[in-house]
């Protein structure tokens, strides 16, 4: 044989197709004219391209192994790239790692995800619930069952690309003849056309529709929590699989309780006498009516925790607390009898002073009521 293609690629005669391809990629990266413009290197590049074309084609390889000349004596004598440049995708693969994708695009594709916002009350977020929701999404067209063609008709193979989804064009460059491919302009790369589109979906295979769903809201959700419903989103083009539906929770503000994490906070207002003497205040919690124990001498701003009366923890057991903040109300208007009683109390405690004559460190009247009622 005049030319040893195995030696040109640096592989054994019993090398597999994978070994031959790897050897070609390695040499193509080293010797491509764009990388190494030396004329001798260009000649070497032509040789490895011709060797690969022969050894990667089973029929040409068999003819070569039997002593024939599969190239007809043309490309091996340096007559340009010509037919030897037919493996352009393999050269691109050598540089970019992947060969160009061949074949028509599928008309069936996965649909997009969808999201809706759902308002819930505080007690529903605390204990969990189920909700019926209305969803407007794309669903499979029942007229054509997602095919896109009118009833009684079907899709047809594109006569321009003959079902390949792409058309090829040969151009000349300094490397020789290069064949490039692009999506077929007639079928947009699908390989098929729909001559009679479905009148209901206009050939898309899907239509918009409103449907009802029941969603389970777990206990402990908060503002911004998203619940995923797999396969309940938009149906894809061509009746493709549906995406997912995400339900985003929005908690409606409560008239009494403010939520901070899994704890609840509220404020109760009591009169000065109740703070001094102590009392029990009824409070409607999420668990029902309970009594908050106000101990004698409770100060304004003091907080009383009711354990395990808050929001359920979304992950893990247990609940947060209900924090009751006490606000002591000082009377702004007194009738004569009430005013006289307070003056008598102040006199008994030695607190009756002209205005502005209290010394630093002395207790005022209302701050000492606790001591008066506690017998100090």
CSV table of N, CA, C and O in Angstrom, one decimal, residues 146-193:
chain,number,residue,atom,x,y,z
A,146,UNK,N,-54.0,16.3,20.9
A,146,UNK,CA,-52.6,16.7,21.0
A,146,UNK,C,-51.8,16.6,19.7
A,146,UNK,O,-50.7,17.1,19.6
A,147,UNK,N,-52.4,16.0,18.6
A,147,UNK,CA,-51.7,15.8,17.4
A,147,UNK,C,-51.5,17.1,16.6
A,147,UNK,O,-50.6,17.3,15.9
A,148,UNK,N,-52.5,18.0,16.7
A,148,UNK,CA,-52.4,19.3,16.0
A,148,UNK,C,-53.0,19.3,14.7
A,148,UNK,O,-53.2,20.3,14.0
A,149,UNK,N,-53.4,18.1,14.2
A,149,UNK,CA,-54.0,18.0,12.8
A,149,UNK,C,-55.6,17.9,13.0
A,149,UNK,O,-56.1,17.4,14.0
A,150,UNK,N,-56.2,18.5,12.0
A,150,UNK,CA,-57.7,18.4,12.0
A,150,UNK,C,-58.2,17.0,12.0
A,150,UNK,O,-57.5,16.1,11.5
A,151,UNK,N,-59.3,16.7,12.6
A,151,UNK,CA,-59.9,15.3,12.6
A,151,UNK,C,-60.0,14.8,11.2
A,151,UNK,O,-60.4,15.4,10.3
A,152,UNK,N,-59.5,13.5,11.0
A,152,UNK,CA,-59.5,12.9,9.7
A,152,UNK,C,-58.3,13.2,8.9
A,152,UNK,O,-58.2,12.6,7.8
A,153,UNK,N,-57.4,14.0,9.4
A,153,UNK,CA,-56.1,14.3,8.6
A,153,UNK,C,-55.0,13.9,9.5
A,153,UNK,O,-55.1,13.5,10.7
A,154,UNK,N,-53.8,14.0,9.0
A,154,UNK,CA,-52.6,13.7,9.8
A,154,UNK,C,-51.4,14.6,9.3
A,154,UNK,O,-51.5,15.3,8.3
A,155,UNK,N,-50.4,14.6,10.1
A,155,UNK,CA,-49.2,15.3,9.7
A,155,UNK,C,-48.5,14.6,8.5
A,155,UNK,O,-48.7,13.4,8.3
A,156,UNK,N,-47.8,15.4,7.7
A,156,UNK,CA,-47.1,14.8,6.6
A,156,UNK,C,-45.6,15.1,6.6
A,156,UNK,O,-45.2,16.1,7.2
A,157,UNK,N,-44.8,14.3,5.9
A,157,UNK,CA,-43.4,14.5,5.9
A,157,UNK,C,-43.1,15.7,5.0
A,157,UNK,O,-43.7,15.9,3.9
A,158,UNK,N,-42.2,16.5,5.5
A,158,UNK,CA,-41.8,17.7,4.7
A,158,UNK,C,-41.1,17.3,3.4
A,158,UNK,O,-40.2,16.5,3.4
A,159,UNK,N,-41.6,17.9,2.3
A,159,UNK,CA,-41.0,17.5,1.0
A,159,UNK,C,-39.7,18.3,0.7
A,159,UNK,O,-39.0,17.9,-0.2
A,160,UNK,N,-39.4,19.3,1.5
A,160,UNK,CA,-38.2,20.1,1.3
A,160,UNK,C,-37.0,19.4,1.9
A,160,UNK,O,-36.0,19.2,1.3
A,161,UNK,N,-37.1,18.9,3.1
A,161,UNK,CA,-36.0,18.3,3.8
A,161,UNK,C,-36.2,16.8,3.9
A,161,UNK,O,-35.3,16.1,4.5
A,162,UNK,N,-37.3,16.3,3.4
A,162,UNK,CA,-37.6,14.8,3.4
A,162,UNK,C,-37.6,14.2,4.8
A,162,UNK,O,-37.1,13.1,5.0
A,163,UNK,N,-38.1,15.0,5.7
A,163,UNK,CA,-38.2,14.5,7.1
A,163,UNK,C,-37.0,14.7,8.0
A,163,UNK,O,-37.0,14.3,9.1
A,164,UNK,N,-35.9,15.2,7.4
A,164,UNK,CA,-34.7,15.3,8.2
A,164,UNK,C,-34.7,16.5,9.1
A,164,UNK,O,-33.9,16.6,10.1
A,165,UNK,N,-35.6,17.5,8.9
A,165,UNK,CA,-35.6,18.7,9.7
A,165,UNK,C,-34.6,19.7,9.4
A,165,UNK,O,-34.6,20.8,10.1
A,166,UNK,N,-33.7,19.5,8.5
A,166,UNK,CA,-32.6,20.4,8.2
A,166,UNK,C,-32.3,20.3,6.7
A,166,UNK,O,-32.5,19.3,6.1
A,167,UNK,N,-31.7,21.4,6.2
A,167,UNK,CA,-31.2,21.4,4.8
A,167,UNK,C,-29.8,21.7,4.8
A,167,UNK,O,-29.3,22.4,5.7
A,168,UNK,N,-29.0,21.1,3.9
A,168,UNK,CA,-27.6,21.3,3.8
A,168,UNK,C,-27.2,22.2,2.7
A,168,UNK,O,-27.9,22.3,1.6
A,169,UNK,N,-26.0,22.9,2.8
A,169,UNK,CA,-25.5,23.8,1.8
A,169,UNK,C,-24.0,23.6,1.8
A,169,UNK,O,-23.3,23.6,2.8
A,170,UNK,N,-23.4,23.5,0.6
A,170,UNK,CA,-22.0,23.4,0.4
A,170,UNK,C,-21.4,24.7,0.0
A,170,UNK,O,-21.9,25.4,-0.9
A,171,UNK,N,-20.4,25.2,0.8
A,171,UNK,CA,-19.8,26.4,0.5
A,171,UNK,C,-18.3,26.2,0.4
A,171,UNK,O,-17.8,25.2,0.9
A,172,UNK,N,-17.6,27.1,-0.2
A,172,UNK,CA,-16.1,27.0,-0.3
A,172,UNK,C,-15.4,28.0,0.6
A,172,UNK,O,-15.9,29.1,0.8
A,173,UNK,N,-14.3,27.5,1.2
A,173,UNK,CA,-13.5,28.4,2.1
A,173,UNK,C,-12.1,28.1,1.8
A,173,UNK,O,-11.7,27.2,1.0
A,174,UNK,N,-11.2,28.7,2.6
A,174,UNK,CA,-9.8,28.4,2.5
A,174,UNK,C,-9.4,27.0,2.9
A,174,UNK,O,-8.4,26.5,2.5
A,175,UNK,N,-10.4,26.3,3.5
A,175,UNK,CA,-10.2,24.9,3.9
A,175,UNK,C,-10.7,24.0,2.8
A,175,UNK,O,-10.5,22.8,2.9
A,176,UNK,N,-11.4,24.5,1.8
A,176,UNK,CA,-11.9,23.7,0.8
A,176,UNK,C,-13.4,23.8,0.8
A,176,UNK,O,-14.0,24.8,1.2
A,177,UNK,N,-14.1,22.7,0.4
A,177,UNK,CA,-15.6,22.7,0.5
A,177,UNK,C,-16.0,22.3,1.9
A,177,UNK,O,-15.6,21.3,2.4
A,178,UNK,N,-17.0,23.1,2.4
A,178,UNK,CA,-17.5,22.9,3.7
A,178,UNK,C,-19.1,22.7,3.6
A,178,UNK,O,-19.7,23.6,3.0
A,179,UNK,N,-19.6,21.7,4.2
A,179,UNK,CA,-21.0,21.5,4.1
A,179,UNK,C,-21.6,21.9,5.5
A,179,UNK,O,-21.2,21.5,6.5
A,180,UNK,N,-22.6,22.8,5.4
A,180,UNK,CA,-23.2,23.3,6.6
A,180,UNK,C,-24.7,23.0,6.6
A,180,UNK,O,-25.3,22.8,5.5
A,181,UNK,N,-25.3,22.9,7.7
A,181,UNK,CA,-26.7,22.5,7.8
A,181,UNK,C,-27.4,23.6,8.6
A,181,UNK,O,-26.9,24.2,9.5
A,182,UNK,N,-28.7,23.8,8.3
A,182,UNK,CA,-29.6,24.7,9.1
A,182,UNK,C,-31.0,24.1,9.1
A,182,UNK,O,-31.3,23.3,8.3
A,183,UNK,N,-31.8,24.6,10.1
A,183,UNK,CA,-33.2,24.1,10.1
A,183,UNK,C,-33.9,24.4,8.9
A,183,UNK,O,-33.8,25.4,8.2
A,184,UNK,N,-34.8,23.4,8.5
A,184,UNK,CA,-35.6,23.5,7.3
A,184,UNK,C,-36.5,24.7,7.4
A,184,UNK,O,-37.3,24.8,8.4
A,185,UNK,N,-36.5,25.7,6.5
A,185,UNK,CA,-37.4,26.8,6.6
A,185,UNK,C,-38.9,26.5,6.4
A,185,UNK,O,-39.7,27.3,6.8
A,186,UNK,N,-39.1,25.4,5.8
A,186,UNK,CA,-40.5,25.0,5.5
A,186,UNK,C,-41.2,24.4,6.7
A,186,UNK,O,-42.4,24.7,7.0
A,187,UNK,N,-40.5,23.5,7.4
A,187,UNK,CA,-41.1,22.8,8.6
A,187,UNK,C,-40.5,23.3,9.9
A,187,UNK,O,-40.9,22.8,10.9
A,188,UNK,N,-39.6,24.3,9.9
A,188,UNK,CA,-39.0,24.9,11.1
A,188,UNK,C,-38.2,23.8,11.9
A,188,UNK,O,-38.1,23.9,13.1
A,189,UNK,N,-37.7,22.8,11.1
A,189,UNK,CA,-36.9,21.8,11.8
A,189,UNK,C,-37.6,20.6,12.3
A,189,UNK,O,-37.0,19.7,12.9
A,190,UNK,N,-39.0,20.6,12.2
A,190,UNK,CA,-39.7,19.4,12.7
A,190,UNK,C,-39.7,18.2,11.8
A,190,UNK,O,-39.9,17.1,12.3
A,191,UNK,N,-39.4,18.4,10.5
A,191,UNK,CA,-39.4,17.3,9.6
A,191,UNK,C,-40.8,16.9,9.1
A,191,UNK,O,-40.9,16.1,8.2
A,192,UNK,N,-41.8,17.5,9.7
A,192,UNK,CA,-43.2,17.2,9.2
A,192,UNK,C,-43.9,18.6,9.2
A,192,UNK,O,-43.5,19.6,9.8
A,193,UNK,N,-45.0,18.6,8.4
A,193,UNK,CA,-45.8,19.8,8.4
A,193,UNK,C,-47.3,19.3,8.6
A,193,UNK,O,-47.6,18.2,8.5
